[in-house]
GROMACS .gro file of C-alpha atoms in nm:
model
  386
    1MET     CA    1  -0.899   3.347   5.966
    2ILE     CA    2  -0.869   3.142   6.286
    3LYS     CA    3  -1.142   2.883   6.322
    4GLN     CA    4  -1.253   2.656   6.602
    5TYR     CA    5  -1.195   2.287   6.538
    6LYS     CA    6  -1.271   1.973   6.733
    7LEU     CA    7  -0.963   1.838   6.911
    8ARG     CA    8  -1.028   1.485   6.788
    9PHE     CA    9  -0.971   1.600   6.429
   10TYR     CA   10  -0.616   1.715   6.510
   11ASN     CA   11  -0.344   1.494   6.360
   12PHE     CA   12  -0.155   1.416   6.681
   13ARG     CA   13   0.020   1.127   6.507
   14LEU     CA   14   0.204   1.374   6.279
   15VAL     CA   15   0.284   1.598   6.578
   16ILE     CA   16   0.436   1.301   6.766
   17PHE     CA   17   0.653   1.212   6.466
   18LEU     CA   18   0.770   1.574   6.441
   19LEU     CA   19   0.852   1.590   6.812
   20ALA     CA   20   1.044   1.261   6.791
   21ILE     CA   21   1.256   1.361   6.490
   22SER     CA   22   1.320   1.708   6.638
   23THR     CA   23   1.437   1.549   6.963
   24PHE     CA   24   1.680   1.341   6.759
   25GLY     CA   25   1.798   1.663   6.596
   26ILE     CA   26   1.860   1.840   6.927
   27ILE     CA   27   2.060   1.545   7.063
   28LEU     CA   28   2.268   1.502   6.746
   29VAL     CA   29   2.340   1.873   6.701
   30GLY     CA   30   2.449   1.884   7.066
   31SER     CA   31   2.682   1.591   7.001
   32ALA     CA   32   2.831   1.760   6.695
   33ARG     CA   33   2.863   2.102   6.859
   34GLU     CA   34   2.755   2.148   7.219
   35ASP     CA   35   2.732   2.528   7.183
   36LEU     CA   36   2.454   2.493   6.921
   37LYS     CA   37   2.229   2.262   7.121
   38SER     CA   38   2.040   2.542   7.298
   39LYS     CA   39   1.989   2.726   6.968
   40GLN     CA   40   1.847   2.412   6.807
   41LEU     CA   41   1.613   2.366   7.103
   42ALA     CA   42   1.501   2.728   7.074
   43GLY     CA   43   1.438   2.675   6.701
   44VAL     CA   44   1.222   2.371   6.774
   45ILE     CA   45   1.017   2.560   7.036
   46ILE     CA   46   0.966   2.860   6.805
   47GLY     CA   47   0.878   2.626   6.518
   48LEU     CA   48   0.623   2.435   6.726
   49ILE     CA   49   0.453   2.756   6.842
   50ILE     CA   50   0.426   2.886   6.484
   51MET     CA   51   0.307   2.544   6.364
   52VAL     CA   52   0.024   2.532   6.621
   53ILE     CA   53  -0.089   2.886   6.536
   54LEU     CA   54  -0.086   2.819   6.161
   55SER     CA   55  -0.265   2.486   6.208
   56LEU     CA   56  -0.563   2.682   6.344
   57MET     CA   57  -0.561   2.934   6.058
   58ASP     CA   58  -0.763   2.864   5.744
   59TYR     CA   59  -0.508   2.782   5.471
   60SER     CA   60  -0.761   2.897   5.209
   61TRP     CA   61  -0.763   3.241   5.373
   62ILE     CA   62  -0.382   3.249   5.380
   63SER     CA   63  -0.364   3.155   5.012
   64ASN     CA   64  -0.570   3.464   4.928
   65PHE     CA   65  -0.246   3.658   4.975
   66GLN     CA   66  -0.058   3.447   4.721
   67TRP     CA   67   0.064   3.743   4.514
   68ILE     CA   68   0.173   3.941   4.820
   69MET     CA   69   0.374   3.639   4.938
   70TYR     CA   70   0.518   3.588   4.591
   71GLY     CA   71   0.625   3.953   4.572
   72ALA     CA   72   0.775   3.946   4.923
   73ASN     CA   73   0.967   3.633   4.826
   74ILE     CA   74   1.116   3.805   4.521
   75VAL     CA   75   1.210   4.112   4.729
   76LEU     CA   76   1.387   3.895   4.990
   77LEU     CA   77   1.578   3.705   4.722
   78LEU     CA   78   1.678   4.034   4.558
   79ILE     CA   79   1.804   4.165   4.893
   80VAL     CA   80   2.015   3.851   4.927
   81ARG     CA   81   2.145   3.900   4.572
   82LEU     CA   82   2.241   4.264   4.631
   83PHE     CA   83   2.329   4.282   5.000
   84GLY     CA   84   2.350   3.921   5.117
   85ASP     CA   85   2.595   3.801   5.378
   86SER     CA   86   2.851   3.560   5.230
   87ALA     CA   87   2.982   3.234   5.372
   88ASN     CA   88   3.190   2.967   5.193
   89GLY     CA   89   3.177   3.166   4.869
   90ALA     CA   90   2.797   3.197   4.854
   91ALA     CA   91   2.571   3.490   4.948
   92ARG     CA   92   2.261   3.318   5.088
   93TRP     CA   93   2.190   3.500   5.414
   94ILE     CA   94   2.050   3.831   5.534
   95ASP     CA   95   2.229   3.941   5.851
   96PHE     CA   96   2.007   4.129   6.099
   97GLY     CA   97   2.287   4.153   6.354
   98PHE     CA   98   2.124   3.931   6.617
   99ILE     CA   99   2.028   3.658   6.368
  100ARG     CA  100   2.108   3.542   6.016
  101PHE     CA  101   1.811   3.457   5.797
  102GLN     CA  102   1.825   3.240   5.483
  103PRO     CA  103   1.532   3.344   5.257
  104THR     CA  104   1.574   3.043   5.027
  105GLU     CA  105   1.439   2.808   5.295
  106LEU     CA  106   1.125   3.017   5.343
  107SER     CA  107   1.103   3.056   4.964
  108LYS     CA  108   1.037   2.682   4.931
  109ILE     CA  109   0.724   2.709   5.145
  110ILE     CA  110   0.606   3.026   4.970
  111ILE     CA  111   0.648   2.869   4.626
  112ILE     CA  112   0.443   2.564   4.733
  113LEU     CA  113   0.169   2.783   4.881
  114PHE     CA  114   0.165   3.012   4.576
  115PHE     CA  115   0.136   2.734   4.320
  116ALA     CA  116  -0.119   2.547   4.531
  117ARG     CA  117  -0.358   2.840   4.481
  118PHE     CA  118  -0.239   2.909   4.124
  119PHE     CA  119  -0.306   2.552   4.009
  120MET     CA  120  -0.645   2.546   4.182
  121ASP     CA  121  -0.743   2.871   4.007
  122HIS     CA  122  -0.636   2.719   3.674
  123GLU     CA  123  -0.766   2.368   3.737
  124GLU     CA  124  -0.982   2.374   3.424
  125ASP     CA  125  -0.719   2.514   3.185
  126LEU     CA  126  -0.401   2.372   3.340
  127ASN     CA  127  -0.293   2.190   3.024
  128THR     CA  128  -0.316   2.493   2.796
  129PHE     CA  129  -0.002   2.659   2.664
  130ARG     CA  130  -0.094   2.991   2.826
  131THR     CA  131  -0.124   2.849   3.178
  132LEU     CA  132   0.187   2.632   3.147
  133ALA     CA  133   0.391   2.924   3.013
  134LYS     CA  134   0.274   3.150   3.298
  135SER     CA  135   0.361   2.889   3.560
  136VAL     CA  136   0.709   2.833   3.411
  137ILE     CA  137   0.781   3.207   3.405
  138LEU     CA  138   0.653   3.255   3.761
  139LEU     CA  139   0.877   2.969   3.876
  140ALA     CA  140   1.180   3.082   3.676
  141ILE     CA  141   1.204   3.426   3.843
  142PRO     CA  142   1.273   3.302   4.201
  143LEU     CA  143   1.476   3.005   4.073
  144ILE     CA  144   1.713   3.229   3.879
  145LEU     CA  145   1.767   3.444   4.189
  146ILE     CA  146   1.834   3.132   4.398
  147TYR     CA  147   2.072   2.991   4.137
  148GLU     CA  148   2.269   3.317   4.125
  149GLN     CA  149   2.350   3.305   4.499
  150PRO     CA  150   2.491   3.046   4.390
  151ASP     CA  151   2.267   2.767   4.520
  152MET     CA  152   2.229   2.499   4.254
  153LYS     CA  153   2.105   2.230   4.495
  154ASN     CA  154   1.800   2.428   4.606
  155THR     CA  155   1.736   2.537   4.247
  156LEU     CA  156   1.719   2.175   4.134
  157MET     CA  157   1.527   2.082   4.448
  158MET     CA  158   1.252   2.336   4.383
  159LEU     CA  159   1.241   2.241   4.016
  160ALA     CA  160   1.180   1.879   4.118
  161VAL     CA  161   0.915   1.986   4.373
  162PHE     CA  162   0.742   2.199   4.108
  163CYS     CA  163   0.728   1.899   3.872
  164ILE     CA  164   0.560   1.697   4.149
  165LEU     CA  165   0.314   1.978   4.224
  166ILE     CA  166   0.206   2.025   3.862
  167TYR     CA  167   0.168   1.649   3.823
  168ILE     CA  168  -0.055   1.637   4.131
  169ALA     CA  169  -0.254   1.930   3.989
  170GLY     CA  170  -0.345   1.721   3.684
  171LEU     CA  171  -0.081   1.769   3.415
  172SER     CA  172  -0.159   1.567   3.102
  173TYR     CA  173   0.043   1.248   3.051
  174LYS     CA  174   0.100   1.351   2.689
  175ILE     CA  175   0.276   1.666   2.807
  176ILE     CA  176   0.474   1.467   3.066
  177GLY     CA  177   0.592   1.227   2.794
  178GLY     CA  178   0.691   1.516   2.569
  179MET     CA  179   0.886   1.680   2.852
  180PHE     CA  180   1.080   1.359   2.915
  181LEU     CA  181   1.178   1.348   2.550
  182ILE     CA  182   1.322   1.697   2.591
  183ILE     CA  183   1.469   1.674   2.942
  184ILE     CA  184   1.663   1.348   2.901
  185PRO     CA  185   1.874   1.464   2.601
  186LEU     CA  186   1.927   1.807   2.763
  187SER     CA  187   2.047   1.641   3.085
  188ILE     CA  188   2.296   1.430   2.892
  189ILE     CA  189   2.424   1.737   2.706
  190PHE     CA  190   2.446   1.934   3.033
  191LEU     CA  191   2.649   1.662   3.207
  192SER     CA  192   2.880   1.625   2.908
  193ILE     CA  193   2.952   1.999   2.922
  194VAL     CA  194   2.998   2.046   3.299
  195VAL     CA  195   3.271   1.781   3.321
  196GLN     CA  196   3.486   1.990   3.086
  197PRO     CA  197   3.750   2.201   3.269
  198ASP     CA  198   3.677   2.523   3.073
  199GLN     CA  199   3.295   2.516   3.103
  200ASN     CA  200   3.099   2.818   3.231
  201LEU     CA  201   2.764   2.661   3.319
  202ILE     CA  202   2.842   2.592   3.685
  203LYS     CA  203   3.093   2.716   3.941
  204ASP     CA  204   3.434   2.550   3.966
  205TYR     CA  205   3.367   2.409   4.316
  206GLN     CA  206   3.040   2.256   4.192
  207ARG     CA  207   3.223   2.089   3.903
  208LYS     CA  208   3.486   1.953   4.140
  209ARG     CA  209   3.218   1.790   4.355
  210ILE     CA  210   3.071   1.618   4.049
  211MET     CA  211   3.414   1.509   3.928
  212ALA     CA  212   3.507   1.379   4.273
  213PHE     CA  213   3.195   1.162   4.268
  214LEU     CA  214   3.258   1.034   3.915
  215TYR     CA  215   3.634   0.982   3.961
  216PRO     CA  216   3.696   0.924   4.334
  217GLU     CA  217   4.029   0.753   4.263
  218ASN     CA  218   4.172   1.069   4.100
  219GLU     CA  219   4.415   1.242   4.340
  220GLU     CA  220   4.318   1.582   4.197
  221TYR     CA  221   3.979   1.553   4.367
  222GLY     CA  222   4.103   1.384   4.685
  223ASP     CA  223   4.014   1.677   4.911
  224ASP     CA  224   3.657   1.690   4.777
  225ILE     CA  225   3.587   1.320   4.835
  226GLU     CA  226   3.774   1.291   5.168
  227GLN     CA  227   3.493   1.412   5.394
  228GLN     CA  228   3.246   1.174   5.230
  229ASN     CA  229   3.490   0.886   5.287
  230ASN     CA  230   3.527   0.993   5.652
  231SER     CA  231   3.149   1.013   5.681
  232LYS     CA  232   3.116   0.655   5.558
  233THR     CA  233   3.385   0.546   5.803
  234ALA     CA  234   3.201   0.714   6.089
  235ILE     CA  235   2.868   0.549   5.998
  236ALA     CA  236   3.034   0.208   5.966
  237SER     CA  237   3.214   0.248   6.300
  238GLY     CA  238   2.879   0.277   6.480
  239GLU     CA  239   2.790  -0.080   6.381
  240LEU     CA  240   2.453  -0.198   6.516
  241THR     CA  241   2.391   0.016   6.826
  242GLY     CA  242   2.649   0.294   6.800
  243LYS     CA  243   2.921   0.417   7.032
  244LYS     CA  244   2.689   0.604   7.267
  245LEU     CA  245   2.464   0.306   7.342
  246SER     CA  246   2.748   0.052   7.353
  247GLY     CA  247   2.967   0.270   7.579
  248ASP     CA  248   3.262   0.276   7.336
  249LYS     CA  249   3.504   0.544   7.459
  250GLU     CA  250   3.728   0.552   7.151
  251VAL     CA  251   3.794   0.882   6.973
  252ALA     CA  252   3.498   0.953   6.747
  253SER     CA  253   3.602   0.994   6.385
  254VAL     CA  254   3.348   1.271   6.325
  255ASN     CA  255   3.313   1.459   6.652
  256GLU     CA  256   3.630   1.445   6.856
  257GLY     CA  257   3.848   1.362   6.556
  258ASN     CA  258   3.685   1.648   6.357
  259PHE     CA  259   3.750   1.477   6.023
  260VAL     CA  260   3.426   1.592   5.860
  261SER     CA  261   3.343   1.961   5.830
  262GLU     CA  262   2.988   2.090   5.889
  263ASN     CA  263   2.892   1.770   6.072
  264GLN     CA  264   2.615   1.960   6.252
  265THR     CA  265   2.441   2.034   5.919
  266ASP     CA  266   2.533   1.854   5.597
  267PHE     CA  267   2.677   1.540   5.761
  268ILE     CA  268   2.455   1.507   6.067
  269PHE     CA  269   2.359   1.157   5.948
  270ALA     CA  270   2.724   1.052   6.000
  271VAL     CA  271   2.697   1.164   6.363
  272ALA     CA  272   2.378   0.957   6.398
  273GLY     CA  273   2.542   0.651   6.246
  274GLU     CA  274   2.852   0.676   6.464
  275GLU     CA  275   2.676   0.739   6.794
  276TYR     CA  276   2.355   0.536   6.753
  277GLY     CA  277   2.453   0.288   6.484
  278PHE     CA  278   2.231   0.112   6.234
  279MET     CA  279   1.936   0.121   6.474
  280GLY     CA  280   1.958   0.500   6.517
  281CYS     CA  281   1.987   0.555   6.141
  282CYS     CA  282   1.684   0.333   6.079
  283ALA     CA  283   1.484   0.523   6.342
  284ILE     CA  284   1.559   0.854   6.167
  285VAL     CA  285   1.473   0.717   5.822
  286LEU     CA  286   1.147   0.564   5.948
  287LEU     CA  287   1.043   0.887   6.122
  288LEU     CA  288   1.110   1.094   5.809
  289LEU     CA  289   0.920   0.836   5.603
  290ALA     CA  290   0.631   0.847   5.850
  291ILE     CA  291   0.613   1.229   5.826
  292SER     CA  292   0.606   1.212   5.446
  293VAL     CA  293   0.338   0.941   5.450
  294GLU     CA  294   0.123   1.143   5.692
  295CYS     CA  295   0.143   1.443   5.459
  296ILE     CA  296   0.034   1.225   5.165
  297ARG     CA  297  -0.249   1.069   5.369
  298THR     CA  298  -0.370   1.417   5.458
  299SER     CA  299  -0.359   1.518   5.090
  300LEU     CA  300  -0.594   1.231   5.001
  301ARG     CA  301  -0.858   1.377   5.233
  302ALA     CA  302  -0.809   1.743   5.136
  303LYS     CA  303  -1.127   1.935   5.061
  304ASP     CA  304  -0.978   2.101   4.749
  305LEU     CA  305  -0.684   2.089   4.508
  306SER     CA  306  -0.500   2.364   4.694
  307GLY     CA  307  -0.484   2.161   5.015
  308LYS     CA  308  -0.380   1.851   4.822
  309VAL     CA  309  -0.092   2.037   4.655
  310ILE     CA  310   0.028   2.188   4.985
  311CYS     CA  311   0.047   1.847   5.153
  312CYS     CA  312   0.218   1.679   4.858
  313GLY     CA  313   0.460   1.971   4.833
  314MET     CA  314   0.566   1.933   5.196
  315ALA     CA  315   0.594   1.555   5.155
  316SER     CA  316   0.819   1.604   4.853
  317ILE     CA  317   1.048   1.852   5.033
  318VAL     CA  318   1.091   1.626   5.336
  319SER     CA  319   1.145   1.311   5.129
  320LEU     CA  320   1.373   1.463   4.861
  321GLN     CA  321   1.593   1.649   5.108
  322SER     CA  322   1.618   1.342   5.331
  323PHE     CA  323   1.708   1.123   5.036
  324LEU     CA  324   1.977   1.363   4.912
  325ASN     CA  325   2.131   1.420   5.255
  326ILE     CA  326   2.155   1.050   5.332
  327CYS     CA  327   2.289   0.972   4.984
  328VAL     CA  328   2.565   1.231   5.032
  329ALA     CA  329   2.654   1.104   5.382
  330THR     CA  330   2.678   0.746   5.253
  331GLY     CA  331   2.871   0.841   4.939
  332ILE     CA  332   2.615   0.747   4.673
  333ALA     CA  333   2.561   1.105   4.553
  334PRO     CA  334   2.788   1.409   4.502
  335ASN     CA  335   2.825   1.643   4.798
  336THR     CA  336   2.537   1.890   4.773
  337GLY     CA  337   2.524   2.050   5.117
  338THR     CA  338   2.160   1.957   5.169
  339PRO     CA  339   2.041   1.959   5.535
  340LEU     CA  340   1.850   1.667   5.687
  341PRO     CA  341   1.494   1.791   5.762
  342PHE     CA  342   1.422   1.856   6.134
  343VAL     CA  343   1.762   1.707   6.227
  344SER     CA  344   2.039   1.928   6.084
  345TYR     CA  345   2.125   2.256   6.253
  346GLY     CA  346   1.975   2.558   6.081
  347LEU     CA  347   1.702   2.767   6.240
  348THR     CA  348   1.565   2.911   5.915
  349SER     CA  349   1.526   2.566   5.764
  350LEU     CA  350   1.376   2.426   6.084
  351VAL     CA  351   1.119   2.702   6.134
  352SER     CA  352   1.028   2.703   5.763
  353LEU     CA  353   0.956   2.329   5.774
  354TYR     CA  354   0.736   2.378   6.080
  355ILE     CA  355   0.547   2.652   5.895
  356GLY     CA  356   0.477   2.402   5.617
  357MET     CA  357   0.369   2.138   5.868
  358GLY     CA  358   0.131   2.385   6.031
  359LEU     CA  359  -0.039   2.427   5.693
  360VAL     CA  360  -0.057   2.049   5.649
  361LEU     CA  361  -0.222   2.015   5.992
  362ASN     CA  362  -0.480   2.278   5.895
  363VAL     CA  363  -0.554   2.095   5.570
  364GLY     CA  364  -0.625   1.789   5.784
  365LEU     CA  365  -0.852   1.983   6.020
  366GLN     CA  366  -1.040   2.141   5.730
  367SER     CA  367  -1.075   1.802   5.561
  368SER     CA  368  -1.218   1.634   5.871
  369ALA     CA  369  -1.466   1.916   5.932
  370TYR     CA  370  -1.558   1.928   5.561
  371ASN     CA  371  -1.610   1.551   5.533
  372LYS     CA  372  -1.820   1.554   5.850
  373GLU     CA  373  -2.045   1.822   5.698
  374ILE     CA  374  -2.077   1.622   5.375
  375ARG     CA  375  -2.172   1.306   5.567
  376LYS     CA  376  -2.423   1.498   5.780
  377SER     CA  377  -2.574   1.657   5.469
  378THR     CA  378  -2.602   1.316   5.299
  379ILE     CA  379  -2.773   1.163   5.604
  380ASP     CA  380  -3.019   1.455   5.627
  381LYS     CA  381  -3.108   1.415   5.260
  382LYS     CA  382  -3.170   1.041   5.307
  383GLU     CA  383  -3.390   1.106   5.607
  384ASP     CA  384  -3.589   1.368   5.415
  385TYR     CA  385  -3.630   1.123   5.126
  386LEU     CA  386  -3.753   0.849   5.360
   0.00000   0.00000   0.00000
C-alpha cells in the first residue's frame, strides 16, 4: 500500500506550483470575503496533508477498489438527489451540520480513477462494441444523477473529460470520426431547441444564461449579463499592475462595490484582475498551465496505461475548468458557475483536486522507480552478455 521512495524522485516542481496557486487563492478569497480566508487556508492545509499521504500510496493498489469507489460514488449522488441541501435552486450538497460536502467534486476524481483501471483492463478490446457500450453505460449512471441536481456544467465537463480519457486509452480514429459525424448535428439540433421559450430540455435559468450570451443587447436578459459586464469592468480597471500593487484607493467595483455576486467562487478571476492587474492574471494562467503541463509530462513517463489516464484526467480537469472560468469572467462564454481550480473558494473542490494531485505525484514516483529498475536490468543484461 504505502511504499518507500527516494526523495529525489518526488516532483517538487509540481508541489511548488500547487503551493503558489493556492497562496494566490487564499489571498484572493480573503480579498473577496475576509471571513472565508481562514477556511480557505484550512482547506489548503488539509488538501496538502491528504496529497502527501496519497502520493506515497501505490495508485495501482488504490485502483483495485475501483468498483467499491464507483458504488460509493453512486450512493453519494443518490443521497444528494434524495436528501440534498439546496442552494440557488440546486440540490448539490450533503449537510453534515458542521460542514457541507459536494459529492460531485469528489465524483470527478472517482470517475477518472475508475476509468483509468477500466480502460487498462480492456486495453486489448477497447474498440469493440461491448467494451464501448459498457463504458458509456457506466459513465451515464453518475452523469444522469449529476445532471438531475441540476448541474449541467459538471455533466458536460465530465463528458468532455471522459472523451479525453478514452482517446488517451487508444480509441480508434475511425470511431472518433464517426462520433463527430453524430455529435455535430446533434449539438446543432440541441442548441436550436434550447433557445425556444417553451423547451423542456434544460432549466429556465440555464436557457436565460445562454440567451443572455447570444443576445446581450436584449433588455429581457439584462440581469443575467450584468454581472459578467461588471466582471469585465473590474478586470479592465486593474490595468497592468492592479489596484493593490499601485496603491489605488478608489472603491473597488467587485469587492467594496459588491456589483458581482459570488466573487469568491465563480468570479474570483475578476478579483485577481482588479487587484493585481494584467500581471496577476498572467501569473495565475501560467501557474495553472504549468500544473497541467506537469501532469501531462508525468503521464508520458507512467509505467502503465492506468497511470497515464489518471495524469491526463487531472490535466484535463484543471485546464478545462480554468478555461471555462476565465472565459465566463471575461465574457466570452455563458455564465456556467465553474470554479477556478485551487483559487476559488470551495473546500470540497479544493480537497478533491489535491486528492487527484496526490495520485499524479505517486504516478511520477512509480514511474521513476520503474524506469530505474528497467535501466538497471538492461545494464545487468549487457554486462552478462559481455
